XYZ file of C-alpha atoms in Angstrom:
697
model
C -30.037 -9.884 -13.147
C -32.273 -11.820 -14.881
C -29.866 -12.248 -17.893
C -27.259 -13.786 -15.141
C -30.020 -16.287 -13.894
C -30.892 -17.484 -17.051
C -27.065 -18.114 -17.834
C -26.961 -20.209 -14.829
C -29.918 -22.005 -15.310
C -28.562 -22.831 -18.687
C -25.180 -23.552 -17.558
C -26.585 -26.107 -14.927
C -28.492 -27.864 -17.588
C -25.374 -28.436 -19.505
C -23.063 -29.144 -16.484
C -22.901 -32.876 -14.992
C -22.101 -33.546 -11.728
C -22.496 -37.395 -11.441
C -19.927 -37.824 -8.800
C -20.240 -36.527 -5.037
C -17.025 -36.815 -2.493
C -16.849 -36.123 0.824
C -13.331 -35.776 2.497
C -12.569 -36.573 6.375
C -9.728 -37.088 8.397
C -9.411 -40.251 10.918
C -6.880 -40.760 13.596
C -6.057 -44.680 13.401
C -3.479 -44.593 15.941
C -1.731 -41.940 18.056
C 1.099 -41.502 15.262
C -1.063 -42.382 11.966
C -4.076 -40.311 10.334
C -6.136 -41.532 7.462
C -7.441 -39.025 4.909
C -10.959 -40.448 3.454
C -12.529 -40.011 0.322
C -16.267 -41.284 0.306
C -17.608 -40.885 -3.022
C -21.268 -41.529 -4.272
C -21.635 -42.346 -8.219
C -24.634 -41.778 -9.931
C -26.491 -44.369 -11.791
C -24.880 -45.241 -15.494
C -21.533 -43.483 -14.199
C -18.174 -45.121 -12.989
C -14.886 -43.870 -11.516
C -11.552 -45.356 -12.691
C -9.632 -47.109 -9.746
C -5.740 -46.159 -9.080
C -2.876 -47.535 -10.704
C -4.226 -47.618 -14.372
C -1.505 -47.486 -17.419
C -0.620 -44.023 -18.492
C -1.750 -44.639 -21.705
C -5.290 -45.386 -20.359
C -8.089 -43.683 -18.797
C -7.106 -40.986 -15.711
C -6.615 -43.172 -12.678
C -7.178 -41.911 -9.091
C -4.456 -40.064 -7.981
C -3.550 -38.231 -4.477
C -1.166 -35.397 -4.693
C 0.244 -33.875 -1.203
C 1.260 -30.590 -1.385
C 1.905 -29.568 2.029
C 2.706 -32.099 4.757
C 4.421 -30.475 7.762
C 4.790 -32.880 10.591
C 3.294 -35.499 8.617
C 4.915 -38.240 5.911
C 3.012 -40.084 3.315
C 2.521 -43.550 4.198
C 2.110 -45.964 1.424
C 0.056 -45.504 -1.756
C -3.415 -44.497 -2.312
C -5.884 -47.175 -1.768
C -9.299 -47.749 -3.263
C -12.204 -49.770 -1.556
C -15.535 -50.913 -2.897
C -16.754 -53.308 -5.609
C -13.834 -52.906 -7.922
C -15.092 -53.862 -11.407
C -12.744 -55.729 -14.103
C -13.578 -54.999 -17.762
C -11.418 -55.562 -20.912
C -11.887 -52.172 -22.982
C -11.167 -52.919 -26.872
C -10.521 -49.491 -27.706
C -7.523 -49.000 -25.194
C -6.528 -52.833 -25.288
C -6.058 -53.132 -21.715
C -8.379 -54.342 -18.655
C -9.878 -51.368 -16.969
C -10.550 -51.330 -13.127
C -13.571 -48.716 -12.124
C -15.986 -48.693 -9.249
C -19.975 -48.025 -9.773
C -22.768 -46.511 -7.275
C -20.037 -45.702 -4.388
C -15.902 -45.862 -3.777
C -13.941 -44.622 -1.123
C -10.159 -43.918 -1.440
C -7.960 -43.828 1.590
C -4.597 -42.076 2.201
C -2.480 -42.842 5.336
C 0.207 -40.491 6.842
C 2.340 -41.235 9.554
C 3.229 -38.541 12.026
C 6.672 -36.921 12.148
C 5.816 -33.913 14.799
C 3.446 -33.542 17.624
C 1.513 -30.920 15.263
C 0.862 -31.668 11.759
C -0.714 -29.948 8.693
C -1.598 -31.960 5.615
C -3.016 -30.404 2.603
C -3.580 -31.837 -1.066
C -6.091 -33.196 -3.483
C -7.495 -36.126 -5.021
C -7.830 -36.543 -8.889
C -10.102 -38.594 -10.338
C -11.606 -39.603 -13.589
C -15.365 -40.371 -14.397
C -17.157 -41.663 -17.433
C -20.693 -42.756 -18.633
C -21.543 -44.598 -21.737
C -21.691 -41.286 -23.702
C -19.332 -38.832 -21.834
C -16.773 -38.594 -19.548
C -15.933 -35.702 -17.434
C -12.484 -33.978 -17.174
C -10.109 -34.672 -14.587
C -11.905 -33.534 -11.302
C -10.024 -32.738 -8.081
C -11.127 -33.006 -4.549
C -9.180 -30.608 -1.903
C -8.413 -31.142 1.464
C -6.561 -29.264 4.007
C -6.447 -30.589 7.651
C -4.523 -29.952 11.067
C -3.953 -31.556 14.293
C -2.167 -33.076 16.999
C -0.746 -36.686 17.783
C 2.247 -38.582 18.885
C 5.183 -38.492 16.301
C 6.296 -42.170 14.796
C 9.880 -42.420 15.618
C 10.932 -44.329 12.827
C 9.083 -41.712 10.092
C 10.314 -38.666 12.142
C 14.047 -40.062 11.588
C 13.282 -40.702 8.093
C 11.722 -37.741 7.335
C 14.963 -35.695 9.162
C 17.267 -37.614 6.962
C 15.379 -36.619 3.792
C 15.387 -33.139 4.735
C 19.205 -33.163 5.627
C 19.933 -34.763 2.116
C 17.993 -32.071 0.194
C 20.112 -29.371 2.431
C 23.295 -30.958 1.358
C 22.733 -30.956 -1.855
C 21.729 -27.858 -2.258
C 24.747 -26.490 -0.119
C 27.190 -28.718 -2.442
C 25.801 -27.128 -5.804
C 26.191 -23.609 -4.032
C 29.679 -24.425 -3.397
C 30.481 -25.857 -6.586
C 29.274 -23.144 -8.629
C 28.065 -20.139 -6.776
C 26.064 -18.433 -9.850
C 24.394 -21.816 -10.505
C 21.098 -21.022 -8.616
C 20.855 -17.499 -9.993
C 21.747 -19.134 -13.363
C 18.701 -21.775 -12.953
C 16.248 -19.205 -11.735
C 16.990 -16.605 -14.697
C 16.784 -19.651 -16.963
C 13.458 -20.716 -15.487
C 12.272 -17.164 -15.711
C 12.896 -16.694 -19.274
C 11.500 -20.408 -20.229
C 8.099 -18.834 -18.246
C 8.346 -15.535 -20.120
C 8.923 -17.688 -23.851
C 5.712 -19.776 -22.495
C 3.571 -16.779 -21.668
C 1.344 -17.744 -24.747
C -1.016 -14.293 -24.364
C 2.167 -12.356 -24.964
C 3.499 -14.109 -27.758
C 0.217 -14.296 -29.626
C -0.306 -10.716 -29.216
C 3.042 -10.266 -30.984
C 1.954 -13.273 -33.378
C -1.135 -12.448 -34.759
C -1.021 -8.710 -33.575
C -3.969 -9.143 -31.252
C -4.410 -6.856 -28.105
C -4.905 -7.891 -24.511
C -8.840 -6.845 -24.842
C -9.094 -9.377 -27.966
C -7.568 -12.187 -26.316
C -9.594 -11.550 -22.975
C -12.457 -11.595 -25.427
C -11.883 -15.087 -26.171
C -12.520 -16.350 -22.977
C -15.830 -14.433 -22.477
C -18.635 -16.538 -21.853
C -20.742 -17.366 -24.976
C -23.553 -19.974 -22.868
C -26.723 -17.585 -23.692
C -25.505 -17.567 -27.436
C -25.006 -21.436 -27.587
C -28.228 -22.003 -26.007
C -30.038 -20.018 -28.537
C -28.560 -22.600 -31.231
C -29.076 -25.563 -29.032
C -32.472 -24.415 -27.447
C -34.403 -27.427 -26.152
C -34.835 -28.454 -30.021
C -32.739 -31.450 -28.979
C -34.601 -32.803 -26.199
C -38.004 -31.875 -27.802
C -36.901 -33.999 -31.198
C -35.778 -36.648 -29.114
C -39.293 -37.090 -27.342
C -40.996 -36.329 -30.361
C -39.296 -38.971 -31.841
C -39.956 -41.373 -29.157
C -43.565 -40.488 -29.363
C -43.433 -40.730 -33.277
C -41.896 -43.887 -33.319
C -44.294 -45.543 -30.620
C -47.323 -43.916 -32.968
C -45.998 -45.552 -36.082
C -45.881 -49.112 -34.316
C -49.207 -48.714 -32.994
C -50.389 -48.046 -36.530
C -48.349 -51.227 -37.671
C -49.975 -53.402 -34.711
C -53.498 -52.260 -36.465
C -52.850 -54.018 -39.586
C -51.693 -57.443 -37.985
C -54.080 -60.496 -38.252
C -54.477 -60.490 -34.002
C -55.919 -56.449 -34.152
C -57.567 -55.718 -37.119
C -60.420 -58.006 -37.532
C -61.595 -57.200 -33.747
C -62.154 -53.666 -34.724
C -65.212 -53.989 -36.893
C -66.719 -56.607 -34.266
C -66.012 -54.628 -31.404
C -67.393 -51.283 -32.373
C -70.233 -53.178 -34.066
C -71.050 -54.808 -30.366
C -70.676 -51.470 -28.826
C -73.188 -49.948 -31.168
C -75.653 -52.808 -30.954
C -75.302 -52.865 -27.471
C -77.174 -49.405 -27.050
C -78.732 -49.229 -30.208
C -81.623 -47.229 -28.669
C -78.963 -44.990 -27.198
C -76.230 -44.496 -30.018
C -74.760 -41.629 -27.645
C -74.059 -44.247 -25.607
C -72.574 -46.605 -27.734
C -70.090 -44.016 -29.111
C -69.260 -42.773 -25.216
C -68.459 -46.464 -24.511
C -66.529 -46.981 -27.571
C -64.563 -44.030 -26.917
C -63.973 -45.163 -23.177
C -62.830 -48.418 -24.610
C -60.085 -46.735 -26.411
C -59.237 -44.654 -23.368
C -58.742 -47.867 -21.410
C -56.611 -49.162 -24.184
C -54.369 -45.897 -24.023
C -54.567 -46.010 -19.817
C -53.201 -50.314 -20.092
C -50.323 -49.423 -22.251
C -49.315 -46.221 -20.791
C -49.300 -48.067 -17.521
C -46.714 -50.452 -18.867
C -44.400 -47.456 -19.979
C -44.727 -46.375 -16.520
C -43.850 -49.178 -15.115
C -40.805 -49.845 -17.149
C -39.613 -46.489 -16.596
C -40.393 -46.952 -12.394
C -38.363 -50.048 -12.653
C -35.142 -48.838 -14.360
C -35.264 -45.156 -14.021
C -33.315 -42.933 -16.114
C -29.893 -43.591 -15.744
C -29.960 -47.044 -16.080
C -31.926 -46.823 -19.173
C -29.145 -44.821 -20.501
C -26.834 -47.506 -19.383
C -28.334 -50.287 -21.488
C -27.279 -48.361 -24.492
C -23.764 -49.783 -24.600
C -24.024 -52.252 -21.966
C -22.887 -55.618 -23.368
C -24.920 -58.166 -21.485
C -28.154 -55.907 -21.851
C -27.200 -55.584 -25.513
C -26.829 -59.467 -25.971
C -30.381 -60.043 -24.258
C -31.887 -57.414 -26.804
C -30.259 -59.156 -29.621
C -31.489 -62.770 -28.616
C -35.114 -60.915 -27.726
C -35.329 -59.506 -31.284
C -34.020 -62.407 -33.256
C -37.143 -64.668 -31.027
C -39.458 -61.876 -32.419
C -38.563 -62.106 -35.804
C -38.686 -65.750 -35.669
C -42.383 -65.360 -34.344
C -43.277 -63.107 -37.093
C -41.559 -65.394 -39.781
C -44.438 -67.830 -38.551
C -41.716 -70.711 -37.061
C -43.559 -70.261 -33.927
C -46.408 -67.985 -31.925
C -45.779 -66.113 -28.834
C -48.869 -66.403 -26.954
C -50.150 -65.780 -23.296
C -51.734 -68.618 -21.612
C -55.482 -68.941 -22.795
C -56.784 -69.020 -19.465
C -55.490 -65.571 -18.714
C -57.667 -64.074 -21.557
C -60.446 -66.279 -20.787
C -60.835 -65.571 -17.152
C -60.601 -61.430 -18.240
C -63.150 -61.903 -20.690
C -65.520 -64.010 -18.348
C -64.976 -61.338 -15.583
C -66.314 -58.513 -18.575
C -68.752 -60.305 -19.029
C -70.076 -60.403 -15.457
C -69.387 -56.765 -14.845
C -70.983 -53.142 -15.960
C -70.353 -50.012 -16.255
C -66.732 -48.536 -16.994
C -65.144 -51.960 -15.115
C -66.708 -54.128 -17.967
C -65.325 -51.902 -20.764
C -61.770 -51.724 -19.218
C -61.798 -55.568 -18.838
C -62.722 -55.743 -22.460
C -59.544 -53.578 -23.434
C -57.511 -55.659 -21.373
C -58.925 -58.926 -22.884
C -57.800 -57.138 -26.045
C -54.539 -56.661 -25.003
C -53.971 -60.318 -24.067
C -55.517 -61.936 -27.179
C -53.688 -59.505 -29.571
C -50.235 -60.040 -27.883
C -48.746 -62.775 -30.255
C -48.968 -59.489 -32.846
C -48.402 -56.729 -30.623
C -46.035 -58.428 -28.602
C -42.966 -58.243 -30.597
C -43.599 -54.654 -31.634
C -43.785 -53.502 -28.077
C -40.739 -55.411 -27.167
C -39.035 -53.656 -30.193
C -40.374 -50.299 -29.108
C -39.379 -50.626 -25.773
C -35.697 -52.008 -26.432
C -35.242 -48.971 -28.614
C -36.517 -46.263 -26.356
C -34.658 -47.676 -23.498
C -31.490 -46.916 -25.007
C -32.623 -43.198 -25.732
C -32.322 -42.786 -21.835
C -35.146 -40.665 -21.048
C -36.757 -41.338 -17.871
C -40.164 -40.495 -19.643
C -39.115 -42.179 -22.897
C -40.807 -45.904 -22.658
C -44.105 -43.629 -21.092
C -44.346 -41.616 -24.103
C -43.701 -44.550 -26.497
C -46.407 -46.761 -25.263
C -48.498 -43.771 -25.044
C -47.788 -43.223 -28.626
C -48.447 -46.899 -29.529
C -51.553 -47.145 -27.829
C -52.850 -43.803 -29.100
C -52.509 -45.139 -32.619
C -54.200 -48.575 -31.562
C -57.088 -46.820 -29.780
C -57.655 -44.395 -32.546
C -59.806 -46.732 -35.103
C -62.155 -47.826 -32.464
C -63.161 -44.125 -31.759
C -63.433 -43.371 -35.081
C -65.398 -45.863 -36.419
C -67.651 -45.327 -33.210
C -68.243 -41.890 -34.375
C -68.400 -42.559 -38.064
C -70.018 -46.362 -38.662
C -70.225 -45.764 -42.192
C -66.344 -45.665 -42.307
C -66.566 -49.936 -41.388
C -67.890 -50.507 -44.862
C -65.031 -48.922 -46.804
C -62.131 -50.213 -44.434
C -60.539 -53.091 -46.076
C -60.980 -56.624 -45.508
C -58.836 -59.061 -43.405
C -56.605 -61.140 -45.815
C -53.110 -62.789 -46.026
C -51.728 -58.818 -46.573
C -51.411 -58.703 -43.027
C -49.558 -61.568 -42.883
C -47.153 -60.051 -45.424
C -46.866 -57.016 -43.000
C -45.632 -59.290 -40.160
C -42.932 -61.045 -42.363
C -41.985 -57.541 -43.343
C -41.419 -56.676 -39.645
C -39.730 -59.859 -38.849
C -36.943 -58.962 -41.691
C -36.626 -55.305 -40.029
C -36.417 -56.875 -36.553
C -33.591 -59.346 -37.740
C -31.358 -56.049 -39.091
C -32.131 -54.408 -35.621
C -31.115 -57.615 -33.736
C -27.616 -57.327 -35.420
C -27.276 -53.659 -34.474
C -27.425 -54.776 -30.918
C -24.903 -57.636 -31.087
C -22.667 -55.121 -32.659
C -22.711 -53.018 -29.349
C -21.552 -56.322 -27.491
C -19.151 -57.442 -30.041
C -17.225 -54.400 -29.885
C -17.194 -54.076 -25.738
C -15.900 -57.678 -25.371
C -13.581 -57.500 -28.552
C -14.694 -60.738 -29.812
C -14.206 -59.280 -33.862
C -16.991 -61.514 -34.709
C -19.235 -58.903 -36.308
C -16.785 -56.307 -37.938
C -18.070 -53.850 -39.984
C -18.033 -55.910 -43.489
C -19.736 -58.881 -41.907
C -22.370 -56.787 -40.509
C -22.952 -54.973 -43.883
C -22.950 -58.481 -45.385
C -25.813 -59.847 -43.181
C -27.539 -56.607 -43.865
C -27.413 -57.159 -47.739
C -28.540 -60.667 -47.349
C -31.649 -59.461 -45.195
C -32.896 -56.937 -47.295
C -31.866 -58.528 -50.286
C -34.363 -61.489 -48.823
C -36.841 -58.506 -47.913
C -37.131 -57.365 -51.309
C -37.461 -60.721 -52.881
C -40.183 -61.415 -50.570
C -42.271 -58.357 -51.512
C -42.017 -58.884 -54.985
C -43.138 -62.574 -54.564
C -39.887 -64.330 -55.444
C -39.796 -65.866 -51.970
C -42.349 -67.161 -49.767
C -43.158 -68.437 -46.231
C -45.058 -71.442 -44.527
C -47.419 -68.709 -43.235
C -48.328 -67.677 -46.539
C -51.763 -68.648 -48.383
C -52.336 -68.476 -52.011
C -54.950 -66.185 -52.571
C -58.001 -66.855 -54.991
C -57.910 -64.766 -58.382
C -60.779 -63.126 -57.302
C -59.185 -61.743 -54.038
C -56.668 -59.624 -56.147
C -59.761 -57.579 -57.855
C -60.584 -56.616 -54.281
C -57.757 -54.837 -53.600
C -55.715 -57.340 -51.776
C -51.737 -55.693 -51.250
C -49.635 -58.624 -51.404
C -50.879 -61.968 -52.189
C -49.323 -65.012 -54.326
C -51.246 -63.519 -57.609
C -51.868 -60.062 -56.505
C -48.536 -57.784 -56.826
C -50.040 -54.251 -56.456
C -47.734 -51.139 -56.727
C -47.035 -50.994 -53.425
C -45.220 -54.289 -52.857
C -43.275 -53.672 -56.102
C -42.363 -50.059 -55.233
C -41.159 -51.710 -51.612
C -39.335 -54.508 -52.640
C -37.656 -52.480 -55.316
C -36.190 -49.816 -52.599
C -35.539 -53.014 -50.422
C -33.175 -54.584 -53.234
C -31.602 -50.577 -53.988
C -31.016 -50.311 -50.461
C -29.025 -53.833 -50.364
C -27.413 -52.900 -53.560
C -26.334 -49.609 -52.046
C -24.453 -51.718 -49.213
C -22.370 -53.516 -51.319
C -19.256 -51.428 -51.691
C -19.224 -50.941 -47.890
C -17.916 -54.536 -48.055
C -14.788 -52.838 -49.859
C -14.494 -49.805 -47.533
C -17.031 -47.535 -48.825
C -18.413 -45.221 -46.102
C -22.131 -45.873 -46.673
C -23.374 -43.099 -44.527
C -27.120 -44.182 -44.589
C -26.118 -47.085 -42.361
C -22.946 -45.498 -40.442
C -25.318 -44.815 -37.215
C -26.009 -48.853 -37.193
C -22.894 -50.455 -38.593
C -19.454 -50.751 -36.621
C -17.218 -48.463 -36.960
C -14.618 -48.353 -40.135
C -11.432 -49.263 -37.514
C -13.154 -52.666 -37.663
C -12.972 -52.832 -41.575
C -10.357 -55.608 -42.434
C -10.399 -54.940 -45.949
C -10.661 -51.435 -47.078
C -9.575 -50.160 -50.796
C -11.040 -46.466 -49.755
C -8.133 -44.315 -48.430
C -8.394 -43.450 -44.928
C -8.861 -40.153 -43.967
C -6.785 -39.318 -40.778
C -7.655 -36.161 -39.341
C -5.336 -34.588 -36.642
C -5.774 -31.119 -35.337
C -3.457 -28.183 -36.131
C -3.381 -26.468 -32.788
C -3.649 -27.948 -29.019
C -3.549 -24.844 -27.692
C -6.644 -22.292 -27.518
C -5.140 -18.852 -28.021
C -2.480 -19.652 -30.684
C -4.810 -21.624 -32.663
C -7.795 -18.611 -32.755
C -4.726 -16.378 -33.853
C -4.013 -18.458 -36.801
C -7.517 -18.475 -37.944
C -7.901 -15.101 -37.574
C -4.815 -14.396 -40.054
C -6.039 -16.912 -42.323
C -9.780 -15.923 -42.070
C -11.151 -19.189 -41.297
C -13.571 -20.321 -38.692
C -12.569 -22.471 -35.798
C -13.807 -25.926 -34.709
C -13.061 -26.453 -30.836
C -12.599 -30.325 -29.836
C -12.600 -30.931 -26.160
C -11.321 -34.135 -25.799
C -9.131 -36.150 -23.682
C -6.636 -38.558 -23.961
C -8.432 -41.101 -21.740
C -12.033 -40.168 -23.451
C -13.091 -43.341 -24.996
C -16.095 -41.806 -27.038
C -13.378 -39.310 -28.421
C -11.485 -41.940 -30.284
C -14.695 -43.678 -31.436
C -15.636 -40.187 -32.711
C -12.433 -39.628 -34.418
C -12.469 -43.336 -35.833
C -16.101 -43.667 -37.206
C -17.001 -39.747 -38.013
C -13.908 -37.921 -38.900
C -12.433 -40.768 -41.144
C -15.438 -40.258 -43.453
C -14.034 -38.245 -46.426
C -16.635 -35.581 -46.364
C -15.999 -34.876 -42.812
C -12.260 -34.945 -43.317
C -12.297 -32.530 -46.074
C -13.959 -29.703 -43.885
C -12.548 -30.025 -40.881
C -8.980 -29.913 -42.752
C -9.399 -27.123 -45.224
C -12.533 -25.270 -43.996
C -11.744 -25.045 -40.361
C -8.811 -24.620 -37.915
C -9.081 -27.721 -35.810
C -8.059 -27.082 -32.204
C -8.097 -30.268 -30.215
C -8.036 -29.360 -26.068
C -7.249 -32.353 -23.986
C -8.741 -31.500 -20.440
C -6.672 -34.390 -19.150
C -3.469 -32.995 -20.114
C -1.093 -33.115 -17.163
C 1.706 -30.837 -18.256
C 2.194 -28.087 -15.590
C 1.283 -24.480 -16.269
C 3.876 -22.063 -16.294
C 2.130 -20.565 -13.212
C -0.659 -21.786 -11.144
C -3.980 -19.905 -11.652
C -6.535 -19.080 -8.753
C -9.806 -18.844 -9.773
C -13.516 -18.408 -7.806
C -15.851 -20.931 -9.692
C -19.182 -21.021 -8.135
C -18.506 -19.008 -4.969
C -15.560 -21.327 -4.462
C -11.512 -20.624 -4.891
C -9.942 -23.325 -6.874
C -6.405 -23.691 -8.610
C -5.725 -24.595 -12.031
C -2.783 -26.301 -12.017
C -2.177 -28.002 -15.309
C -3.035 -27.419 -19.155
C -5.936 -29.828 -18.789
C -7.147 -28.026 -15.841
C -7.085 -24.412 -17.819
C -9.340 -26.278 -20.957
C -11.456 -28.015 -18.705
C -12.235 -24.649 -17.055
C -12.381 -22.722 -20.233
C -15.200 -25.342 -21.625
C -17.168 -25.022 -18.028
C -16.623 -21.043 -17.782
C -17.260 -20.091 -21.639
C -19.543 -22.629 -22.997
C -21.521 -24.066 -19.996
C -20.615 -27.660 -20.235
C -18.247 -30.061 -18.841
C -18.493 -33.484 -20.717
C -16.350 -34.985 -23.598
C -16.357 -35.148 -26.255
C -17.890 -31.640 -26.867
C -17.490 -29.870 -30.168
C -18.217 -26.213 -30.982
C -17.582 -23.878 -33.977
C -16.545 -20.332 -33.137
C -15.896 -17.341 -35.359
C -12.495 -15.305 -34.947
C -13.670 -13.111 -32.002
C -14.666 -16.591 -30.060
C -18.633 -16.177 -30.807
C -20.389 -19.458 -31.809
C -21.425 -19.942 -35.052
C -23.928 -22.709 -34.264
C -25.339 -25.622 -31.515
C -23.036 -27.651 -30.315
C -22.322 -31.437 -30.749
C -21.616 -34.321 -28.581
C -21.395 -37.738 -29.006
C -23.317 -39.067 -31.896
C -21.507 -41.350 -34.652
C -24.627 -40.203 -37.317
C -22.361 -38.875 -39.883
C -25.127 -37.035 -41.620
C -25.887 -35.198 -38.579
C -21.901 -34.198 -37.938
C -22.168 -32.889 -41.581
C -25.070 -30.493 -41.115
C -23.494 -29.275 -37.757
C -20.151 -28.539 -40.011
C -22.375 -26.942 -42.619
C -23.837 -24.871 -40.175
C -20.971 -23.449 -38.680
C -19.743 -22.487 -42.344
C -22.732 -20.918 -43.362
C -22.931 -18.701 -40.601
C -19.181 -17.801 -40.692
C -20.000 -16.509 -44.124
C -22.869 -14.609 -43.465
């Protein structure tokens, strides 16, 4: 029982249910009935409208399985705030709904009593995943007044069908029997389980074993490491941002003055001075943590996740980071109104106790904003795109902890103040280097918007060319070949004090960092001609945007699109299997194939070391025979091949979003953790190597 409960909890953790439909019928007139589907859509998700082209995403459609005493009147209608958006990948305008949608199908009655039964099928996606085609079933009965015209039309249609059947039987009495026999033969031929049992010498028990759930096995590999790693990454990034902010001209000079003030303020009671300094550090943490919680409250998890690929927000982030970079370069200074800090400082002087300490910390926040503001802005921009509801709060906590740490440590160990490096122009060097980094990341956000709108202004080679220039200039600056107006020449004597990066002081640290920056710029140069450049693949636009490519494209195609057939062949060849749950209308699946599968290393492993099986969850090909299943206590019908593969993903792996990759051995057991949408080639290679290593064991 405990195991079943654990499996259920794990499955719920991976399964996504972002769209919630209710269905009802409404008699709009004595002879007309509407079937109404009312949908509530979670933030960050959207449901596609009706009538999209066949080569686009999944349109909303209605299938009427039974209509006794009623006749479908017109097409399925969508109601709500329909959004039109040109999708560059599909090369067409897509129509979809966010937050809510209503679909209405009208029926005209042809008899006094009616029975209508069928299902609505729709597709839903967010910026990271797409769900398989999802069905909402309905089954209604009722009474009404028949519509004479509809009744006559229905009667005429039924008579024509009967006449055709009679004519066929008269012309060839054996035609119907022959057709039935041919149909049964085709069904037998299409029975994959029977055919594969003969092909791969697998008995029915082995074939059934391929469908055995492996949710608990998969969880042992996945665990919570991905989530924990993500949260730790956010905290670490915030902490590093706080450490960098410490060494800026707005913060570092304040530390010794503030700590000395607290110690002198309570020189007769050193414990009180230390306690006040510690409370000062805690106040800094509280202030920045409150800012992170405010961001979280304003946006929420789903909205933060939507920022990751929302074109408008990415343009805003791009402009924001460019402004921050120019500020760090010394073109202008971002300052809050001085009267704010003066007012808070005055208030702190007129109060006492904990309130005065908190107001002093708030004064530090305002005074240092010109240096910390761009770092905080960059941190919140990057953390917001992680999609975690606690991301901004955790990031700001790490930032504040690093910022508050020296105040506490220097209060506890006052002698350390004498050993701390003096303020100097080296702090300006840190600001300028941060400006280069923010400018580089700004291009990443512009790239997302450029791909979304199809502008083709920042193709891969243009992006790489700009990054080569940025990091080349950063290297030149660190080596002293490039200077800004904000840089001041240092006296020769200053170099003897260990100034990191002055005009005449060129310590090893600056030289090494400058060399690394130049080397990184040179590393990206072959990318202008199509080299993979794996180190920047997560930031650069996909390879498909490369106009000039001297490297041979590595197009990967799945050997099989049938699960049992691919598993049987893999067993015969003694190879592991890579399952690719995908969809014809899955945008992010195409992105993975274009940006990751084209990498030579990835292509070589998928082609030679694995048997690749792509299972399309939106394949509309009808099954030879519909399959009745019971899922979560409810009976469902699998009608298409896509339904079958979607059910396989849910029941065996406890997931329902695409893309979804998992490596299996020849008995259907998992060989490692699963993998979803992430264009980081190095991570995907780790995923492939893990499966191969475990298979060889």
